[in-house]
PDB file of C-alpha atoms in Angstrom:
ATOM      1  CA  MET A1332     -26.941  14.200  -4.867  1.00 37.00           C
ATOM      2  CA  GLU A1333     -24.727  15.937  -2.745  1.00 45.00           C
ATOM      3  CA  ASN A1334     -22.512  13.762  -2.132  1.00 51.00           C
ATOM      4  CA  ASN A1335     -21.825  13.398  -5.850  1.00 59.00           C
ATOM      5  CA  LYS A1336     -20.155  16.932  -5.986  1.00 81.00           C
ATOM      6  CA  LYS A1337     -17.905  15.616  -3.446  1.00 92.00           C
ATOM      7  CA  PRO A1338     -14.989  13.756  -4.678  1.00 97.00           C
ATOM      8  CA  LEU A1339     -15.448   9.451  -3.987  1.00 98.00           C
ATOM      9  CA  ILE A1340     -12.717   7.886  -1.985  1.00 98.00           C
ATOM     10  CA  LEU A1341     -12.350   4.294  -2.311  1.00 98.00           C
ATOM     11  CA  ILE A1342     -10.214   2.607   0.397  1.00 98.00           C
ATOM     12  CA  SER A1343      -9.043  -0.790   1.543  1.00 98.00           C
ATOM     13  CA  ASN A1344      -6.175  -2.190   3.536  1.00 97.00           C
ATOM     14  CA  ASP A1345      -4.062  -5.677   3.894  1.00 94.00           C
ATOM     15  CA  ASP A1346      -4.639  -5.410   8.135  1.00 95.00           C
ATOM     16  CA  GLY A1347      -8.559  -6.446   8.186  1.00 95.00           C
ATOM     17  CA  VAL A1348     -11.370  -4.096   8.238  1.00 97.00           C
ATOM     18  CA  THR A1349     -10.721  -3.796  11.826  1.00 96.00           C
ATOM     19  CA  ALA A1350      -7.576  -2.967  11.676  1.00 97.00           C
ATOM     20  CA  LYS A1351      -6.760   0.189  13.580  1.00 97.00           C
ATOM     21  CA  GLY A1352      -5.128   1.482  10.388  1.00 97.00           C
ATOM     22  CA  ILE A1353      -7.337   1.630   8.068  1.00 98.00           C
ATOM     23  CA  ASN A1354      -9.817   3.467  10.663  1.00 97.00           C
ATOM     24  CA  GLU A1355      -8.028   5.754  11.276  1.00 98.00           C
ATOM     25  CA  LEU A1356      -7.068   6.941   7.888  1.00 98.00           C
ATOM     26  CA  ILE A1357     -10.965   6.739   7.287  1.00 98.00           C
ATOM     27  CA  LYS A1358     -11.101   9.150  10.537  1.00 97.00           C
ATOM     28  CA  TYR A1359      -8.187  12.210   8.843  1.00 97.00           C
ATOM     29  CA  LEU A1360      -9.710  11.689   5.414  1.00 97.00           C
ATOM     30  CA  ARG A1361     -13.808  12.250   5.736  1.00 96.00           C
ATOM     31  CA  PRO A1362     -13.719  16.154   5.466  1.00 96.00           C
ATOM     32  CA  LEU A1363     -11.797  15.346   2.466  1.00 97.00           C
ATOM     33  CA  GLY A1364     -15.062  13.785   0.136  1.00 96.00           C
ATOM     34  CA  GLU A1365     -17.065  10.393   0.271  1.00 97.00           C
ATOM     35  CA  ILE A1366     -15.506   7.199   1.515  1.00 98.00           C
ATOM     36  CA  VAL A1367     -16.479   3.729  -0.078  1.00 98.00           C
ATOM     37  CA  VAL A1368     -14.492   1.704   2.358  1.00 98.00           C
ATOM     38  CA  MET A1369     -13.776  -2.630   1.127  1.00 98.00           C
ATOM     39  CA  ALA A1370     -11.379  -3.935   2.670  1.00 97.00           C
ATOM     40  CA  PRO A1371     -10.796  -8.116   3.717  1.00 97.00           C
ATOM     41  CA  ASP A1372     -12.178  -9.765   6.767  1.00 95.00           C
ATOM     42  CA  SER A1373      -8.995 -10.254   7.686  1.00 91.00           C
ATOM     43  CA  ALA A1374      -5.605  -9.686   7.552  1.00 90.00           C
ATOM     44  CA  ARG A1375      -4.108 -10.049   4.190  1.00 91.00           C
ATOM     45  CA  SER A1376      -0.299  -9.200   4.653  1.00 87.00           C
ATOM     46  CA  GLY A1377       1.868  -9.929   1.963  1.00 86.00           C
ATOM     47  CA  SER A1378      -0.345 -10.493  -0.409  1.00 86.00           C
ATOM     48  CA  GLY A1379       0.886  -7.861  -3.114  1.00 91.00           C
ATOM     49  CA  CYS A1380      -1.507  -7.571  -5.938  1.00 90.00           C
ATOM     50  CA  ALA A1381      -3.131 -11.430  -5.873  1.00 91.00           C
ATOM     51  CA  LEU A1382      -6.451 -12.232  -6.700  1.00 94.00           C
ATOM     52  CA  THR A1383      -8.788 -15.285  -6.149  1.00 92.00           C
ATOM     53  CA  VAL A1384      -9.608 -17.594  -9.048  1.00 93.00           C
ATOM     54  CA  ASN A1385     -10.587 -20.488  -7.050  1.00 94.00           C
ATOM     55  CA  TYR A1386     -13.317 -19.710  -5.532  1.00 94.00           C
ATOM     56  CA  PRO A1387     -16.377 -16.687  -5.339  1.00 96.00           C
ATOM     57  CA  VAL A1388     -15.767 -14.173  -3.168  1.00 96.00           C
ATOM     58  CA  HIS A1389     -18.457 -11.872  -0.747  1.00 97.00           C
ATOM     59  CA  TYR A1390     -18.870  -8.759   0.574  1.00 97.00           C
ATOM     60  CA  ARG A1391     -21.113  -7.489   3.570  1.00 97.00           C
ATOM     61  CA  LEU A1392     -21.291  -3.625   4.554  1.00 98.00           C
ATOM     62  CA  ILE A1393     -20.526  -3.508   7.975  1.00 97.00           C
ATOM     63  CA  ARG A1394     -21.365   0.160   8.394  1.00 96.00           C
ATOM     64  CA  GLN A1395     -23.014   2.899   6.921  1.00 97.00           C
ATOM     65  CA  GLU A1396     -23.133   6.813   7.929  1.00 96.00           C
ATOM     66  CA  PRO A1397     -23.645  10.066   6.194  1.00 95.00           C
ATOM     67  CA  SER A1398     -20.463   9.672   3.335  1.00 95.00           C
ATOM     68  CA  LEU A1399     -19.262   6.910   4.556  1.00 97.00           C
ATOM     69  CA  ARG A1400     -19.865   3.126   4.147  1.00 98.00           C
ATOM     70  CA  VAL A1401     -17.805   0.391   4.748  1.00 98.00           C
ATOM     71  CA  TYR A1402     -17.774  -3.078   3.418  1.00 98.00           C
ATOM     72  CA  ALA A1403     -15.864  -6.292   4.798  1.00 98.00           C
ATOM     73  CA  CYS A1404     -14.891  -8.518   2.056  1.00 97.00           C
ATOM     74  CA  THR A1405     -13.072 -12.302   1.944  1.00 97.00           C
ATOM     75  CA  GLY A1406     -11.169 -11.323  -0.817  1.00 95.00           C
ATOM     76  CA  THR A1407      -7.422 -10.355  -1.818  1.00 96.00           C
ATOM     77  CA  PRO A1408      -7.012  -6.116  -1.279  1.00 96.00           C
ATOM     78  CA  ALA A1409      -6.505  -6.388  -5.044  1.00 96.00           C
ATOM     79  CA  ASP A1410     -10.534  -7.629  -5.154  1.00 97.00           C
ATOM     80  CA  CYS A1411     -10.955  -5.539  -2.298  1.00 97.00           C
ATOM     81  CA  ILE A1412     -10.804  -2.436  -5.498  1.00 98.00           C
ATOM     82  CA  LYS A1413     -11.571  -4.413  -7.882  1.00 97.00           C
ATOM     83  CA  LEU A1414     -15.529  -5.560  -6.554  1.00 97.00           C
ATOM     84  CA  ALA A1415     -15.949  -2.348  -5.381  1.00 97.00           C
ATOM     85  CA  ARG A1416     -14.949  -0.803  -8.460  1.00 97.00           C
ATOM     86  CA  ASN A1417     -17.878  -3.189 -10.011  1.00 96.00           C
ATOM     87  CA  THR A1418     -20.235  -3.655  -7.926  1.00 96.00           C
ATOM     88  CA  VAL A1419     -20.530  -0.901  -5.053  1.00 96.00           C
ATOM     89  CA  VAL A1420     -19.503   2.627  -6.515  1.00 96.00           C
ATOM     90  CA  GLU A1421     -21.633   4.274  -8.834  1.00 93.00           C
ATOM     91  CA  ARG A1422     -19.480   5.678 -10.608  1.00 95.00           C
ATOM     92  CA  GLN A1423     -15.120   6.318 -10.907  1.00 96.00           C
ATOM     93  CA  PRO A1424     -13.334   7.125  -7.672  1.00 97.00           C
ATOM     94  CA  ASP A1425     -11.556   9.954  -7.859  1.00 97.00           C
ATOM     95  CA  LEU A1426      -9.112   8.546  -6.019  1.00 98.00           C
ATOM     96  CA  VAL A1427      -7.835   5.026  -4.573  1.00 98.00           C
ATOM     97  CA  ILE A1428      -6.157   4.664  -1.205  1.00 98.00           C
ATOM     98  CA  GLY A1429      -4.483   1.441   0.537  1.00 97.00           C
ATOM     99  CA  GLY A1430      -3.284   1.579   4.538  1.00 92.00           C
ATOM    100  CA  ILE A1431      -2.901   2.873   6.739  1.00 97.00           C
ATOM    101  CA  ASN A1432      -0.338   0.338   7.111  1.00 96.00           C
ATOM    102  CA  HIS A1433       0.982  -1.956  10.059  1.00 97.00           C
ATOM    103  CA  GLY A1434       4.311  -1.932   9.070  1.00 93.00           C
ATOM    104  CA  ASP A1435       6.394  -0.004   6.221  1.00 93.00           C
ATOM    105  CA  ASN A1436       6.257  -0.933   3.117  1.00 93.00           C
ATOM    106  CA  SER A1437      10.068   0.612   2.004  1.00 93.00           C
ATOM    107  CA  GLY A1438      12.300  -0.735  -0.574  1.00 90.00           C
ATOM    108  CA  THR A1439      11.592  -4.173  -2.309  1.00 90.00           C
ATOM    109  CA  ASN A1440       8.559  -4.321   0.234  1.00 91.00           C
ATOM    110  CA  VAL A1441       6.203  -2.575  -2.110  1.00 92.00           C
ATOM    111  CA  HIS A1442       6.760  -5.964  -4.343  1.00 93.00           C
ATOM    112  CA  TYR A1443       4.757  -8.110  -1.830  1.00 91.00           C
ATOM    113  CA  SER A1444       2.185  -5.531  -0.239  1.00 93.00           C
ATOM    114  CA  GLY A1445      -1.057  -5.527  -0.394  1.00 95.00           C
ATOM    115  CA  THR A1446      -1.225  -2.313   0.557  1.00 97.00           C
ATOM    116  CA  MET A1447       0.865  -1.141  -2.501  1.00 96.00           C
ATOM    117  CA  GLY A1448      -1.202  -4.178  -4.116  1.00 96.00           C
ATOM    118  CA  ILE A1449      -4.139  -1.997  -3.123  1.00 97.00           C
ATOM    119  CA  ALA A1450      -2.638   1.342  -4.874  1.00 97.00           C
ATOM    120  CA  ILE A1451      -1.534  -0.483  -8.295  1.00 97.00           C
ATOM    121  CA  GLU A1452      -4.721  -1.834  -8.984  1.00 97.00           C
ATOM    122  CA  GLY A1453      -5.973   1.542  -9.126  1.00 97.00           C
ATOM    123  CA  CYS A1454      -3.350   2.833 -10.372  1.00 97.00           C
ATOM    124  CA  LEU A1455      -4.028   0.666 -13.737  1.00 97.00           C
ATOM    125  CA  ASN A1456      -7.103   1.737 -14.000  1.00 96.00           C
ATOM    126  CA  GLY A1457      -6.024   5.413 -14.434  1.00 96.00           C
ATOM    127  CA  ILE A1458      -7.339   6.745 -10.968  1.00 98.00           C
ATOM    128  CA  PRO A1459      -4.333   7.797  -8.363  1.00 98.00           C
ATOM    129  CA  SER A1460      -3.304   6.528  -5.877  1.00 98.00           C
ATOM    130  CA  ILE A1461      -1.989   6.350  -2.661  1.00 98.00           C
ATOM    131  CA  GLY A1462      -0.280   3.362  -0.600  1.00 98.00           C
ATOM    132  CA  PHE A1463       0.024   5.017   3.323  1.00 98.00           C
ATOM    133  CA  SER A1464       2.567   3.042   5.550  1.00 97.00           C
ATOM    134  CA  LEU A1465       4.157   3.297   9.187  1.00 97.00           C
ATOM    135  CA  CYS A1466       6.905   1.784  10.234  1.00 95.00           C
ATOM    136  CA  ASP A1467       5.160   0.201  12.880  1.00 95.00           C
ATOM    137  CA  HIS A1468       3.308  -3.839  13.078  1.00 94.00           C
ATOM    138  CA  ALA A1469       2.181  -3.110  16.411  1.00 95.00           C
ATOM    139  CA  PRO A1470      -1.999  -3.508  16.592  1.00 95.00           C
ATOM    140  CA  ASP A1471      -2.499  -0.682  18.881  1.00 96.00           C
ATOM    141  CA  ALA A1472       0.234   1.753  16.798  1.00 96.00           C
ATOM    142  CA  GLU A1473       0.538   5.676  17.300  1.00 96.00           C
ATOM    143  CA  PHE A1474      -0.617   7.217  13.269  1.00 96.00           C
ATOM    144  CA  ARG A1475      -1.673  10.925  14.907  1.00 94.00           C
ATOM    145  CA  TYR A1476       1.830  11.962  14.550  1.00 95.00           C
ATOM    146  CA  CYS A1477       0.907  10.999  10.583  1.00 96.00           C
ATOM    147  CA  GLU A1478      -2.624  12.752  10.444  1.00 96.00           C
ATOM    148  CA  LYS A1479      -1.133  15.919   8.648  1.00 96.00           C
ATOM    149  CA  TYR A1480       1.161  14.330   6.414  1.00 97.00           C
ATOM    150  CA  ILE A1481      -1.603  12.029   5.040  1.00 98.00           C
ATOM    151  CA  THR A1482      -4.326  14.828   4.988  1.00 97.00           C
ATOM    152  CA  GLU A1483      -1.968  17.036   2.265  1.00 97.00           C
ATOM    153  CA  ILE A1484      -0.623  14.516   0.848  1.00 98.00           C
ATOM    154  CA  THR A1485      -4.216  13.531  -0.020  1.00 98.00           C
ATOM    155  CA  ARG A1486      -5.565  17.006  -0.703  1.00 97.00           C
ATOM    156  CA  MET A1487      -2.645  17.759  -3.376  1.00 97.00           C
ATOM    157  CA  VAL A1488      -2.878  14.559  -5.041  1.00 98.00           C
ATOM    158  CA  LEU A1489      -7.323  15.489  -5.250  1.00 97.00           C
ATOM    159  CA  GLU A1490      -6.324  18.783  -7.051  1.00 97.00           C
ATOM    160  CA  LYS A1491      -3.392  18.034  -8.948  1.00 97.00           C
ATOM    161  CA  GLY A1492      -3.883  14.296  -9.854  1.00 97.00           C
ATOM    162  CA  LEU A1493      -1.064  12.276 -10.486  1.00 98.00           C
ATOM    163  CA  PRO A1494       0.674  11.304 -13.884  1.00 96.00           C
ATOM    164  CA  ASP A1495      -0.195   8.489 -16.140  1.00 95.00           C
ATOM    165  CA  ARG A1496       0.874   5.233 -14.183  1.00 96.00           C
ATOM    166  CA  VAL A1497       2.368   6.172 -12.176  1.00 97.00           C
ATOM    167  CA  CYS A1498       0.987   5.978  -8.347  1.00 97.00           C
ATOM    168  CA  LEU A1499       2.989   6.948  -4.767  1.00 98.00           C
ATOM    169  CA  ASN A1500       4.362   4.567  -1.834  1.00 97.00           C
ATOM    170  CA  VAL A1501       4.370   6.999   1.188  1.00 98.00           C
ATOM    171  CA  ASN A1502       5.955   5.445   4.499  1.00 97.00           C
ATOM    172  CA  PHE A1503       6.113   7.154   8.320  1.00 98.00           C
ATOM    173  CA  PRO A1504       8.877   6.538  10.319  1.00 96.00           C
ATOM    174  CA  ASN A1505       7.583   5.431  14.209  1.00 94.00           C
ATOM    175  CA  ILE A1506       9.048   8.623  15.561  1.00 93.00           C
ATOM    176  CA  ASP A1507       6.857  11.571  17.268  1.00 89.00           C
ATOM    177  CA  GLN A1508       8.815  14.370  15.760  1.00 92.00           C
ATOM    178  CA  ILE A1509       8.987  14.329  11.919  1.00 95.00           C
ATOM    179  CA  LYS A1510      10.995  16.241  10.344  1.00 95.00           C
ATOM    180  CA  GLY A1511      10.131  16.134   7.147  1.00 96.00           C
ATOM    181  CA  VAL A1512       8.487  14.839   3.858  1.00 97.00           C
ATOM    182  CA  LYS A1513      11.676  13.397   1.090  1.00 97.00           C
ATOM    183  CA  VAL A1514      11.005  12.905  -2.426  1.00 97.00           C
ATOM    184  CA  CYS A1515      12.584   9.399  -2.383  1.00 95.00           C
ATOM    185  CA  GLU A1516      14.247   6.272  -4.723  1.00 95.00           C
ATOM    186  CA  GLN A1517      13.253   3.267  -3.319  1.00 93.00           C
ATOM    187  CA  ALA A1518      16.044   1.654  -1.848  1.00 89.00           C
ATOM    188  CA  VAL A1519      18.070  -0.668  -3.733  1.00 86.00           C
ATOM    189  CA  GLY A1520      18.445  -4.268  -1.391  1.00 83.00           C
ATOM    190  CA  ARG A1521      17.084  -7.749  -0.356  1.00 83.00           C
ATOM    191  CA  TRP A1522      16.257  -9.805   2.427  1.00 77.00           C
ATOM    192  CA  GLU A1523      18.187 -12.463   3.493  1.00 78.00           C
ATOM    193  CA  ARG A1524      17.624 -15.398   6.177  1.00 82.00           C
ATOM    194  CA  GLU A1525      13.924 -15.357   4.882  1.00 74.00           C
ATOM    195  CA  TRP A1526      12.648 -18.596   7.134  1.00 83.00           C
ATOM    196  CA  GLN A1527      12.879 -19.034  11.000  1.00 86.00           C
ATOM    197  CA  PRO A1528      12.891 -22.843  11.302  1.00 87.00           C
ATOM    198  CA  CYS A1529       9.141 -23.355  13.964  1.00 87.00           C
ATOM    199  CA  PRO A1530       9.407 -27.394  13.785  1.00 85.00           C
ATOM    200  CA  ARG A1531       6.952 -29.745  14.687  1.00 86.00           C
ATOM    201  CA  HIS A1532       6.750 -33.198  17.205  1.00 83.00           C
ATOM    202  CA  HIS A1533       8.636 -35.599  14.441  1.00 84.00           C
ATOM    203  CA  ASP A1534       8.983 -32.770  11.945  1.00 85.00           C
ATOM    204  CA  ASP A1535      11.427 -30.361  11.305  1.00 83.00           C
ATOM    205  CA  ARG A1536      10.006 -29.019   7.992  1.00 86.00           C
ATOM    206  CA  TYR A1537       8.066 -25.857   8.943  1.00 87.00           C
ATOM    207  CA  PHE A1538       9.195 -22.674   9.151  1.00 85.00           C
ATOM    208  CA  TRP A1539       7.876 -19.395   9.867  1.00 83.00           C
ATOM    209  CA  LEU A1540       8.018 -16.536   7.361  1.00 80.00           C
ATOM    210  CA  SER A1541      10.783 -13.954   8.972  1.00 77.00           C
ATOM    211  CA  GLY A1542      14.178 -12.396   7.313  1.00 76.00           C
ATOM    212  CA  GLU A1543      16.296  -9.297   7.463  1.00 81.00           C
ATOM    213  CA  PHE A1544      16.040  -6.480   4.848  1.00 80.00           C
ATOM    214  CA  VAL A1545      19.758  -5.635   4.244  1.00 78.00           C
ATOM    215  CA  ASN A1546      20.086  -1.735   2.043  1.00 80.00           C
ATOM    216  CA  TYR A1547      22.843  -2.017  -0.666  1.00 76.00           C
ATOM    217  CA  GLU A1548      23.211   1.939  -0.318  1.00 85.00           C
ATOM    218  CA  PRO A1549      23.160   2.608   3.301  1.00 81.00           C
ATOM    219  CA  GLY A1550      24.427   5.985   2.812  1.00 82.00           C
ATOM    220  CA  ASN A1551      22.613   6.820  -0.085  1.00 87.00           C
ATOM    221  CA  ASN A1552      20.434  10.013   0.454  1.00 90.00           C
ATOM    222  CA  LYS A1553      18.474   9.285  -1.769  1.00 93.00           C
ATOM    223  CA  THR A1554      16.256   6.105  -0.424  1.00 95.00           C
ATOM    224  CA  ASP A1555      13.317   5.767   1.425  1.00 95.00           C
ATOM    225  CA  ASN A1556      14.831   3.693   3.704  1.00 94.00           C
ATOM    226  CA  TRP A1557      17.726   6.483   4.400  1.00 95.00           C
ATOM    227  CA  ALA A1558      14.520   8.642   4.886  1.00 96.00           C
ATOM    228  CA  LEU A1559      13.071   6.569   7.350  1.00 96.00           C
ATOM    229  CA  ALA A1560      15.951   6.157   9.143  1.00 94.00           C
ATOM    230  CA  ASN A1561      16.874   9.899   9.573  1.00 96.00           C
ATOM    231  CA  GLY A1562      13.183  10.738  10.822  1.00 96.00           C
ATOM    232  CA  TYR A1563      11.369  12.153   7.412  1.00 97.00           C
ATOM    233  CA  VAL A1564       8.003  10.781   5.950  1.00 97.00           C
ATOM    234  CA  ALA A1565       9.209   9.492   2.300  1.00 97.00           C
ATOM    235  CA  VAL A1566       7.601   9.562  -0.502  1.00 98.00           C
ATOM    236  CA  THR A1567       7.970   7.652  -3.519  1.00 97.00           C
ATOM    237  CA  PRO A1568       6.453   7.580  -7.229  1.00 97.00           C
ATOM    238  CA  THR A1569       6.322   4.602  -8.059  1.00 97.00           C
ATOM    239  CA  LEU A1570       5.664   3.539 -11.840  1.00 96.00           C
ATOM    240  CA  VAL A1571       2.904   0.520 -12.715  1.00 95.00           C
ATOM    241  CA  ASP A1572       4.925   0.036 -15.808  1.00 94.00           C
ATOM    242  CA  LEU A1573       7.465  -2.640 -15.971  1.00 93.00           C
ATOM    243  CA  THR A1574       9.157  -2.542 -18.984  1.00 95.00           C
ATOM    244  CA  ALA A1575      12.937  -1.903 -18.758  1.00 95.00           C
ATOM    245  CA  TYR A1576      12.935   0.991 -21.304  1.00 95.00           C
ATOM    246  CA  HIS A1577      16.721   1.356 -21.032  1.00 96.00           C
ATOM    247  CA  PHE A1578      17.586  -2.172 -22.009  1.00 96.00           C
ATOM    248  CA  MET A1579      15.347  -2.573 -25.306  1.00 95.00           C
ATOM    249  CA  GLU A1580      17.632  -0.906 -27.549  1.00 95.00           C
ATOM    250  CA  GLU A1581      20.748  -3.199 -26.205  1.00 94.00           C
ATOM    251  CA  LEU A1582      18.560  -6.849 -26.029  1.00 94.00           C
ATOM    252  CA  ASN A1583      17.454  -5.936 -29.339  1.00 94.00           C
ATOM    253  CA  THR A1584      20.994  -5.453 -30.629  1.00 93.00           C
ATOM    254  CA  ARG A1585      21.608  -8.524 -28.860  1.00 91.00           C
ATOM    255  CA  LEU A1586      18.275 -11.087 -30.375  1.00 93.00           C
ATOM    256  CA  SER A1587      19.188  -9.428 -34.101  1.00 88.00           C
ATOM    257  CA  SER A1588      22.575 -10.500 -33.661  1.00 77.00           C
ATOM    258  CA  ASP A1589      22.803 -14.325 -32.492  1.00 69.00           C
ATOM    259  CA  LEU A1590      19.094 -15.113 -33.788  1.00 70.00           C
TER     260      LEU A1590
END
């Protein structure tokens, strides 16, 4: 009964349940509430909001301590949130968190990110949700400079909530002297040169996903890419409602006149 008085925080990631980032996140957030973790049993980077539909998904308990349960799951990050909500937790989580991701999820990466897929899944179910990412892909990345920001942002959302259909995309620069926090827009740009050849014997049609993000507004100091490049934590409020409201009236006029 004592745990029911604490906020319930549901955590997942897309780097796998053994990744350093998620285990650092668990350590940072344990003082703030009861923690339930369900994360993929291996890396699922780039899975976005993907769901497993062609075969069953399995989970197993791998760690249990006071106010902490950790499960490994064979599914995607979004699967993990759906499965935990429906089979593991006894009440609606107060907060859903993805991360800490090894690698940033700024700009258009938000659409591909399994970390943000977690936050979006939580948000779609009416739960305040956050994705945390660090601009460092290394397995042994240093996360300790993020700790105070993660703690305070999480505490703020627990206390004050978030608007309906809005989650937070939080990205950290890979530096030890963070200048502060900026609330940002998503950078406008796209990935180019996205495939790197890796030919096999007698077959040159093999490729590794690669690429370079090209920022179309490098001087725009309102974007997440600018904030990260200049030493700030980038916090982007992200809508899960994809309706282009600003275009509805014009589209209705076009359709009325053309059809």
